[in-house]
């Protein structure tokens, strides 16, 4: 394997959330992709929704990067693999550049990724230059690409903003344009595949970016941001059968395939821990929060994956285990309630003692009742006793870890609902570097082979624990 791979790379950051990072990231990816260039995009942090837009823009699956949740080794391996075959690597930051532990700034400095700052310049002139200067110099030795002004009023406004920064820092101005806005809802951006004019919006954003110095950079120009990515000590694993040509991301069209990754170790399929296990994965508008890396991990472990829609299908596919990921059951509660045939099929799976792992939205639908914001009560699958109630205030947010018998999974929580149930938690998650306690973290509910929690797991963080979740007759222990 090539020990060092060199590729132009940038990390797109901002002074805060809501500045336009996702739009600019997707626009830049779309702009270069439609020119025939190979673009690989990554998302800093545990986000599910932004990657859907980046995947649509770049034509390739998007993986998350977080120095705690995914780990430095995983980040290093993915960056190296991308650099071997890409013309440009783009990493979208999370929140403000220095927000969180670890932050986007930590990721940029760890891998030498030049930072491109996107600043919402509406309502400011000279302060734009102060923000740009502060972002660059707040921390010593920050790799830096420059600054892009977003939501600019007009050409005159752009000229005043440009005058507030050093000439080499200016990467252009994007004028306010409603046609390139990406729609939002309560958990973030609307999933790209649900927006009928998603590609038109991305093209509008790419067209706007094409008028800026950033958008006019050639492949030769991009070389000023070239980064040397060192090969990982341990290559990324691969599913049996060679290259990762059959892996698809959860949100973009299924035709999108991930780039090749380094070969795995020489385990034969029959020696893989989930060999012969068929895992059914819920995937539709209600259950769509799926990390592409989680699908990869299940396949690497030997599982065969089959996908189904709890909204549209009358029965589960033939399977040995079931994964119901998060999503938006609250937006589809009536449809879930009306699909009695599917509920009966799920009940039979549970009665047979087969494993079920349900995360956040998947867990919500397992309860008896879901109460939506308008106060309407909707019967759900009734696997877990109790009800889930939506609320306007955020109920849980942040990194979490789940200690199982086989090891500890890392992940996060993010939800606007609460549960009321007579069940006692089988175990609770905990914050990074802390022990579980009875009054903190997310509960893991267990009934027979069913395990469910608000916790979203990053499967590559502990494949042994993933095997435990999808293997029958294994109890969760504190």
Coordinates of C-alpha atoms in Angstrom, one line a residue:
X1 CA 0.0 0.0 0.0
X2 CA 1.2 3.5 -0.8
X3 CA 2.6 5.0 2.4
X4 CA 1.7 8.6 1.6
X5 CA -1.0 10.0 -0.6
X6 CA -1.2 13.7 -1.5
X7 CA -4.4 15.5 -2.4
X8 CA -5.8 19.0 -2.2
X9 CA -8.0 19.2 1.0
X10 CA -9.8 21.9 2.9
X11 CA -11.9 22.0 6.0
X12 CA -14.9 24.4 5.7
X13 CA -15.7 26.0 9.0
X14 CA -17.5 29.1 10.4
X15 CA -17.6 31.3 13.5
X16 CA -21.0 29.6 14.4
X17 CA -23.7 27.3 13.2
X18 CA -26.1 28.7 10.6
X19 CA -23.5 30.5 8.6
X20 CA -23.9 28.4 5.4
X21 CA -21.2 25.8 5.8
X22 CA -23.3 22.9 4.5
X23 CA -24.5 24.9 1.4
X24 CA -21.0 26.0 0.5
X25 CA -19.6 22.5 1.1
X26 CA -22.2 20.9 -1.2
X27 CA -21.9 23.7 -3.7
X28 CA -18.2 23.3 -4.0
X29 CA -18.5 19.5 -4.2
X30 CA -21.2 19.9 -6.9
X31 CA -19.2 22.5 -8.9
X32 CA -16.1 20.2 -9.2
X33 CA -18.1 17.0 -9.6
X34 CA -20.0 18.3 -12.6
X35 CA -16.6 19.3 -14.1
X36 CA -15.6 15.6 -14.0
X37 CA -13.4 15.8 -10.9
X38 CA -13.5 13.2 -8.2
X39 CA -14.5 14.8 -4.9
X40 CA -14.7 13.1 -1.6
X41 CA -16.6 14.8 1.2
X42 CA -16.5 14.1 5.0
X43 CA -18.5 15.6 7.8
X44 CA -17.0 16.5 11.2
X45 CA -19.1 15.2 14.0
X46 CA -22.0 12.7 14.3
X47 CA -24.4 14.5 11.8
X48 CA -26.7 12.3 9.6
X49 CA -28.4 15.0 7.5
X50 CA -25.7 17.2 6.1
X51 CA -23.9 14.1 4.6
X52 CA -27.1 13.3 2.5
X53 CA -26.7 16.6 0.7
X54 CA -22.9 16.2 0.3
X55 CA -23.4 12.7 -1.1
X56 CA -25.9 13.9 -3.6
X57 CA -23.5 16.7 -4.6
X58 CA -20.4 14.6 -4.9
X59 CA -21.9 11.3 -6.2
X60 CA -20.1 9.4 -3.5
X61 CA -21.0 8.3 0.1
X62 CA -20.0 10.6 2.9
X63 CA -18.4 9.4 6.1
X64 CA -18.3 11.1 9.5
X65 CA -15.0 12.2 11.2
X66 CA -14.7 12.9 14.9
X67 CA -11.5 12.5 16.9
X68 CA -13.5 10.9 19.8
X69 CA -16.5 9.1 18.2
X70 CA -14.8 7.7 15.1
X71 CA -11.2 8.1 16.4
X72 CA -8.0 9.4 15.0
X73 CA -7.0 6.1 13.3
X74 CA -10.4 5.8 11.5
X75 CA -10.1 9.5 10.3
X76 CA -6.5 8.9 9.1
X77 CA -7.4 5.8 7.2
X78 CA -10.4 7.4 5.5
X79 CA -8.5 10.5 4.5
X80 CA -5.6 8.4 3.1
X81 CA -8.0 6.2 1.1
X82 CA -9.7 9.2 -0.3
X83 CA -6.5 10.9 -1.2
X84 CA -5.4 7.9 -3.2
X85 CA -8.2 8.4 -5.8
X86 CA -9.7 11.9 -5.3
X87 CA -8.9 15.3 -7.0
X88 CA -10.3 17.2 -4.0
X89 CA -11.1 16.3 -0.4
X90 CA -13.6 18.5 1.5
X91 CA -14.4 18.2 5.2
X92 CA -17.3 20.2 6.6
X93 CA -16.8 21.3 10.1
X94 CA -19.4 21.3 13.0
X95 CA -20.8 24.4 14.8
X96 CA -18.2 27.1 15.1
X97 CA -14.5 26.3 14.3
X98 CA -13.5 26.0 18.0
X99 CA -16.7 24.7 19.4
X100 CA -17.0 21.3 21.0
X101 CA -14.5 18.7 22.3
X102 CA -13.0 17.7 20.0
X103 CA -13.6 20.6 17.7
X104 CA -13.3 21.1 13.9
X105 CA -10.1 23.1 14.7
X106 CA -8.7 20.0 16.4
X107 CA -9.3 17.9 13.3
X108 CA -7.8 20.6 11.0
X109 CA -4.6 20.8 13.1
X110 CA -4.3 17.1 13.6
X111 CA -4.3 16.4 9.8
X112 CA -3.0 19.7 8.5
X113 CA -6.3 20.6 6.7
X114 CA -6.4 24.2 5.6
X115 CA -9.4 26.0 7.0
X116 CA -11.8 27.8 4.7
X117 CA -14.0 30.1 6.8
X118 CA -17.5 30.8 5.7
X119 CA -18.9 33.9 7.4
X120 CA -22.5 35.2 7.1
X121 CA -21.7 38.7 6.3
X122 CA -25.2 40.1 6.3
X123 CA -25.3 43.2 8.5
X124 CA -21.6 43.7 8.8
X125 CA -18.6 45.3 7.0
X126 CA -15.4 45.8 8.9
X127 CA -16.3 43.2 11.5
X128 CA -16.0 40.6 8.8
X129 CA -12.3 41.2 8.7
X130 CA -12.0 41.0 12.4
X131 CA -13.9 37.7 12.5
X132 CA -11.7 36.3 9.7
X133 CA -8.5 37.5 11.5
X134 CA -9.7 36.0 14.8
X135 CA -10.6 32.7 13.4
X136 CA -7.1 32.4 11.8
X137 CA -5.1 33.6 14.7
X138 CA -7.1 32.6 17.8
X139 CA -5.0 29.4 18.0
X140 CA -1.4 29.2 16.9
X141 CA -0.4 27.3 13.8
X142 CA -3.8 27.0 12.3
X143 CA -3.6 25.7 8.7
X144 CA -5.5 28.4 6.7
X145 CA -7.0 28.7 3.2
X146 CA -8.9 31.9 3.4
X147 CA -12.4 33.4 3.9
X148 CA -15.6 33.4 1.9
X149 CA -18.4 35.9 2.6
X150 CA -21.9 34.5 2.5
X151 CA -25.4 36.1 2.2
X152 CA -23.9 39.3 0.8
X153 CA -26.3 42.1 -0.1
X154 CA -24.8 43.3 -3.4
X155 CA -21.6 43.9 -5.3
X156 CA -20.9 47.1 -3.4
X157 CA -21.2 45.3 -0.1
X158 CA -18.9 42.6 -1.4
X159 CA -16.3 45.2 -2.2
X160 CA -16.3 46.6 1.3
X161 CA -16.0 43.2 2.8
X162 CA -13.1 42.4 0.6
X163 CA -11.3 45.5 1.7
X164 CA -11.5 44.4 5.3
X165 CA -9.2 41.3 4.8
X166 CA -5.7 40.8 3.3
X167 CA -5.8 40.2 -0.5
X168 CA -4.6 36.6 -0.2
X169 CA -7.3 35.8 2.3
X170 CA -10.3 36.7 0.1
X171 CA -12.0 33.8 -1.6
X172 CA -15.1 35.7 -2.8
X173 CA -18.6 36.6 -1.9
X174 CA -21.9 34.7 -2.4
X175 CA -24.9 36.9 -2.7
X176 CA -28.2 36.2 -1.0
X177 CA -30.2 33.8 -3.2
X178 CA -33.3 32.0 -2.0
X179 CA -33.1 29.4 -4.8
X180 CA -29.9 27.9 -3.3
X181 CA -31.2 27.6 0.3
X182 CA -31.4 24.1 1.7
X183 CA -34.7 23.5 3.6
X184 CA -34.7 22.7 7.3
X185 CA -36.9 21.2 10.0
X186 CA -36.6 20.4 13.7
X187 CA -33.6 18.1 13.6
X188 CA -31.6 20.0 11.0
X189 CA -31.7 20.0 7.2
X190 CA -34.5 18.1 5.4
X191 CA -33.2 14.8 4.0
X192 CA -32.0 15.5 0.5
X193 CA -34.0 12.7 -1.1
X194 CA -37.2 14.2 0.2
X195 CA -36.6 17.5 -1.6
X196 CA -37.9 17.2 -5.1
X197 CA -35.7 20.0 -6.5
X198 CA -32.6 19.1 -4.4
X199 CA -30.3 18.9 -7.4
X200 CA -31.6 22.2 -8.8
X201 CA -30.8 23.8 -5.5
X202 CA -27.3 22.4 -5.5
X203 CA -26.8 23.5 -9.1
X204 CA -27.9 27.0 -8.2
X205 CA -25.5 27.1 -5.3
X206 CA -22.7 25.8 -7.5
X207 CA -23.5 28.4 -10.1
X208 CA -23.3 31.1 -7.4
X209 CA -20.0 29.8 -6.2
X210 CA -18.6 29.6 -9.7
X211 CA -18.5 33.4 -9.9
X212 CA -16.1 33.6 -6.9
X213 CA -12.3 33.2 -6.8
X214 CA -12.9 30.0 -4.9
X215 CA -15.2 28.6 -7.5
X216 CA -12.8 29.5 -10.4
X217 CA -9.9 27.6 -9.0
X218 CA -8.4 25.0 -11.4
X219 CA -6.9 21.7 -10.4
X220 CA -3.5 23.4 -10.6
X221 CA -4.7 26.2 -8.3
X222 CA -6.0 23.7 -5.8
X223 CA -2.5 22.3 -5.3
X224 CA -1.7 25.1 -3.0
X225 CA -3.9 23.2 -0.5
X226 CA -2.3 19.9 -1.1
X227 CA -1.9 17.8 2.0
X228 CA 0.2 14.7 2.5
X229 CA -1.9 11.9 4.2
X230 CA 0.1 9.2 5.8
X231 CA -1.1 5.6 5.5
X232 CA -2.7 4.2 8.6
X233 CA -0.9 1.5 10.6
X234 CA -4.0 -0.7 10.3
X235 CA -5.9 -0.4 7.0
X236 CA -9.6 0.0 6.9
X237 CA -11.3 -3.4 6.9
X238 CA -13.3 -4.6 3.9
X239 CA -16.2 -6.9 3.4
X240 CA -15.4 -10.3 1.9
X241 CA -15.0 -10.4 -1.8
X242 CA -12.6 -7.7 -2.5
X243 CA -13.1 -4.0 -3.0
X244 CA -16.0 -2.1 -1.4
X245 CA -17.9 -1.7 -4.7
X246 CA -21.2 -2.8 -3.2
X247 CA -21.4 -0.4 -0.3
X248 CA -24.0 2.3 -0.6
X249 CA -24.8 5.3 1.6
X250 CA -28.1 5.5 3.4
X251 CA -29.5 8.8 2.1
X252 CA -28.4 9.2 -1.5
X253 CA -29.7 7.1 -4.4
X254 CA -28.6 3.5 -4.1
X255 CA -26.6 3.8 -7.3
X256 CA -23.9 5.8 -5.4
X257 CA -21.0 3.6 -4.4
X258 CA -18.2 4.2 -2.0
X259 CA -14.6 4.6 -3.2
X260 CA -12.2 1.6 -2.9
X261 CA -10.6 1.0 0.4
X262 CA -7.4 -0.9 1.3
X263 CA -7.7 -4.7 1.5
X264 CA -8.7 -6.3 4.8
X265 CA -7.0 -9.1 6.7
X266 CA -7.2 -12.6 5.3
X267 CA -10.2 -13.9 7.3
X268 CA -12.3 -16.3 5.2
X269 CA -16.1 -15.6 5.2
X270 CA -16.9 -18.6 7.3
X271 CA -14.7 -17.3 10.1
X272 CA -16.5 -14.0 10.3
X273 CA -18.6 -13.6 13.4
X274 CA -21.8 -12.7 11.6
X275 CA -21.3 -15.0 8.7
X276 CA -24.6 -16.6 7.8
X277 CA -26.6 -13.9 9.6
X278 CA -29.1 -11.9 7.7
X279 CA -29.7 -8.4 9.2
X280 CA -32.8 -6.6 8.0
X281 CA -32.3 -2.8 8.1
X282 CA -35.2 -0.4 8.1
X283 CA -34.6 2.4 5.6
X284 CA -37.3 4.8 4.4
X285 CA -38.5 8.4 5.1
X286 CA -39.2 7.6 8.7
X287 CA -36.0 5.6 9.5
X288 CA -33.1 7.1 7.6
X289 CA -30.4 8.0 10.1
X290 CA -27.9 5.4 9.0
X291 CA -24.1 5.8 9.0
X292 CA -22.6 4.4 5.8
X293 CA -19.8 3.1 8.0
X294 CA -22.3 1.1 10.1
X295 CA -23.4 -0.7 7.0
X296 CA -19.8 -1.3 6.1
X297 CA -19.1 -2.7 9.6
X298 CA -22.0 -5.2 9.4
X299 CA -20.8 -6.5 6.0
X300 CA -17.2 -6.7 7.2
X301 CA -18.4 -8.8 10.1
X302 CA -19.9 -11.2 7.5
X303 CA -23.6 -10.2 7.7
X304 CA -25.9 -10.1 4.7
X305 CA -28.0 -7.0 4.7
X306 CA -31.5 -6.7 3.4
X307 CA -33.4 -3.4 3.4
X308 CA -37.1 -2.8 4.0
X309 CA -39.6 0.0 4.6
X310 CA -41.8 -0.1 7.8
X311 CA -44.0 2.5 6.1
X312 CA -44.6 0.6 2.8
X313 CA -43.9 -3.1 3.4
X314 CA -46.5 -5.5 4.8
X315 CA -43.9 -7.8 6.4
X316 CA -40.2 -8.0 7.5
X317 CA -37.9 -9.7 5.0
X318 CA -36.6 -13.1 6.0
X319 CA -33.9 -12.3 8.5
X320 CA -32.1 -13.4 11.7
X321 CA -31.8 -9.9 13.3
X322 CA -33.2 -6.5 12.8
X323 CA -31.8 -2.9 13.0
X324 CA -34.3 0.0 13.2
X325 CA -32.3 3.2 13.0
X326 CA -33.4 6.7 13.9
X327 CA -35.3 9.1 11.8
X328 CA -38.7 10.9 11.9
X329 CA -41.4 8.5 13.1
X330 CA -43.2 11.5 14.5
X331 CA -43.8 12.8 10.9
X332 CA -45.1 9.4 9.8
X333 CA -46.9 8.3 13.0
X334 CA -50.3 7.8 11.2
X335 CA -48.8 5.7 8.5
X336 CA -46.9 3.5 11.0
X337 CA -50.1 3.1 13.0
X338 CA -52.1 2.1 9.9
X339 CA -49.6 -0.6 8.8
X340 CA -51.1 -3.4 10.9
X341 CA -49.6 -6.2 8.7
X342 CA -46.1 -5.0 9.3
X343 CA -46.8 -4.7 13.1
X344 CA -47.9 -8.3 13.1
X345 CA -44.7 -9.4 11.3
X346 CA -42.5 -7.5 13.7
X347 CA -44.4 -9.0 16.7
X348 CA -43.7 -12.5 15.3
X349 CA -40.0 -11.7 14.9
X350 CA -39.8 -10.5 18.6
X351 CA -41.8 -13.5 19.8
X352 CA -39.3 -15.8 18.2
X353 CA -36.5 -14.2 20.4
X354 CA -34.6 -12.8 17.4
X355 CA -32.4 -9.8 18.1
X356 CA -33.6 -6.2 17.5
X357 CA -31.4 -3.1 17.9
X358 CA -33.4 0.1 17.7
X359 CA -32.0 3.6 17.9
X360 CA -33.8 6.8 18.8
X361 CA -36.6 7.1 16.2
X362 CA -36.6 3.3 15.8
X363 CA -37.0 3.0 19.5
X364 CA -39.8 5.5 19.6
X365 CA -41.9 3.4 17.2
X366 CA -41.4 0.3 19.4
X367 CA -43.5 1.8 22.2
X368 CA -47.2 1.6 22.6
X369 CA -48.0 5.2 21.8
X370 CA -46.4 8.2 20.1
X371 CA -47.8 11.7 21.1
X372 CA -47.0 14.3 18.5
X373 CA -46.5 18.1 19.1
X374 CA -50.2 18.7 18.3
X375 CA -51.2 16.4 21.1
X376 CA -52.4 13.7 18.8
X377 CA -51.9 10.1 20.2
X378 CA -50.8 7.5 17.6
X379 CA -50.7 3.7 18.4
X380 CA -47.3 2.4 17.4
X381 CA -45.9 -1.2 17.4
X382 CA -46.4 -2.0 21.0
X383 CA -43.3 -4.0 21.6
X384 CA -42.2 -1.8 24.5
X385 CA -44.8 -0.7 27.1
X386 CA -45.3 3.1 27.5
X387 CA -45.4 6.2 25.4
X388 CA -43.1 8.7 23.8
X389 CA -44.0 12.4 23.8
X390 CA -42.6 14.9 21.4
X391 CA -41.7 18.4 22.7
X392 CA -40.4 21.7 21.3
X393 CA -37.4 21.8 23.7
X394 CA -34.3 19.7 23.1
X395 CA -34.3 16.7 25.4
X396 CA -30.9 15.2 24.8
X397 CA -27.7 16.1 22.9
X398 CA -24.1 15.1 23.0
X399 CA -21.5 12.3 22.7
X400 CA -22.3 9.1 24.6
X401 CA -20.8 5.7 25.0
X402 CA -22.5 2.3 25.7
X403 CA -20.6 -0.3 27.7
X404 CA -21.6 -3.9 26.8
X405 CA -20.2 -7.2 27.8
X406 CA -18.1 -7.3 24.6
X407 CA -16.8 -3.8 24.7
X408 CA -17.8 -0.1 24.5
X409 CA -19.6 1.5 21.6
X410 CA -19.2 5.2 21.0
X411 CA -21.9 7.4 19.5
X412 CA -24.2 10.3 20.4
X413 CA -27.7 11.3 21.3
X414 CA -29.9 14.1 19.8
X415 CA -33.7 14.1 20.4
X416 CA -36.8 16.2 21.0
X417 CA -38.9 13.6 22.8
X418 CA -39.2 11.8 26.2
X419 CA -40.3 8.3 27.2
X420 CA -42.6 7.2 30.0
X421 CA -42.5 3.4 30.7
X422 CA -42.7 1.0 33.6
X423 CA -39.6 -0.7 32.3
X424 CA -36.3 -0.3 34.2
X425 CA -33.2 0.4 32.1
X426 CA -31.1 -2.6 31.5
X427 CA -28.1 -0.2 31.4
X428 CA -27.4 3.5 30.7
X429 CA -25.0 5.2 28.4
X430 CA -22.5 7.7 29.8
X431 CA -20.6 10.8 28.6
X432 CA -17.0 10.2 27.3
X433 CA -14.5 9.2 30.0
X434 CA -17.2 8.7 32.6
X435 CA -18.8 5.7 34.3
X436 CA -22.6 5.0 33.8
X437 CA -24.8 6.2 36.6
X438 CA -28.5 5.8 37.4
X439 CA -29.4 9.5 36.9
X440 CA -27.5 10.3 33.7
X441 CA -27.1 9.1 30.1
X442 CA -29.6 7.4 27.9
X443 CA -31.6 4.3 29.1
X444 CA -31.2 1.1 27.1
X445 CA -34.6 -0.7 27.3
X446 CA -34.6 -4.5 26.9
X447 CA -37.5 -6.9 26.4
X448 CA -36.4 -10.4 25.3
X449 CA -34.1 -10.0 22.3
X450 CA -35.1 -6.3 21.8
X451 CA -32.7 -3.6 22.9
X452 CA -33.6 0.0 22.3
X453 CA -32.3 3.4 23.2
X454 CA -32.0 7.1 22.1
X455 CA -28.3 6.3 21.7
X456 CA -27.0 6.3 18.1
X457 CA -24.1 3.9 17.8
X458 CA -21.0 4.3 15.6
X459 CA -20.5 0.6 14.8
X460 CA -16.8 0.7 13.8
X461 CA -15.9 1.9 17.3
X462 CA -16.4 -1.6 18.7
X463 CA -17.3 -4.4 16.2
X464 CA -17.3 -6.9 19.0
X465 CA -20.2 -5.1 20.7
X466 CA -22.0 -4.9 17.3
X467 CA -21.8 -8.7 17.1
X468 CA -23.3 -8.8 20.6
X469 CA -26.2 -6.6 19.6
X470 CA -27.1 -8.7 16.6
X471 CA -26.6 -12.1 18.2
X472 CA -29.5 -13.9 19.9
X473 CA -29.6 -14.7 23.7
X474 CA -27.0 -12.2 24.8
X475 CA -27.9 -9.9 27.6
X476 CA -26.9 -6.3 28.0
X477 CA -24.9 -5.8 31.3
X478 CA -23.8 -2.7 33.1

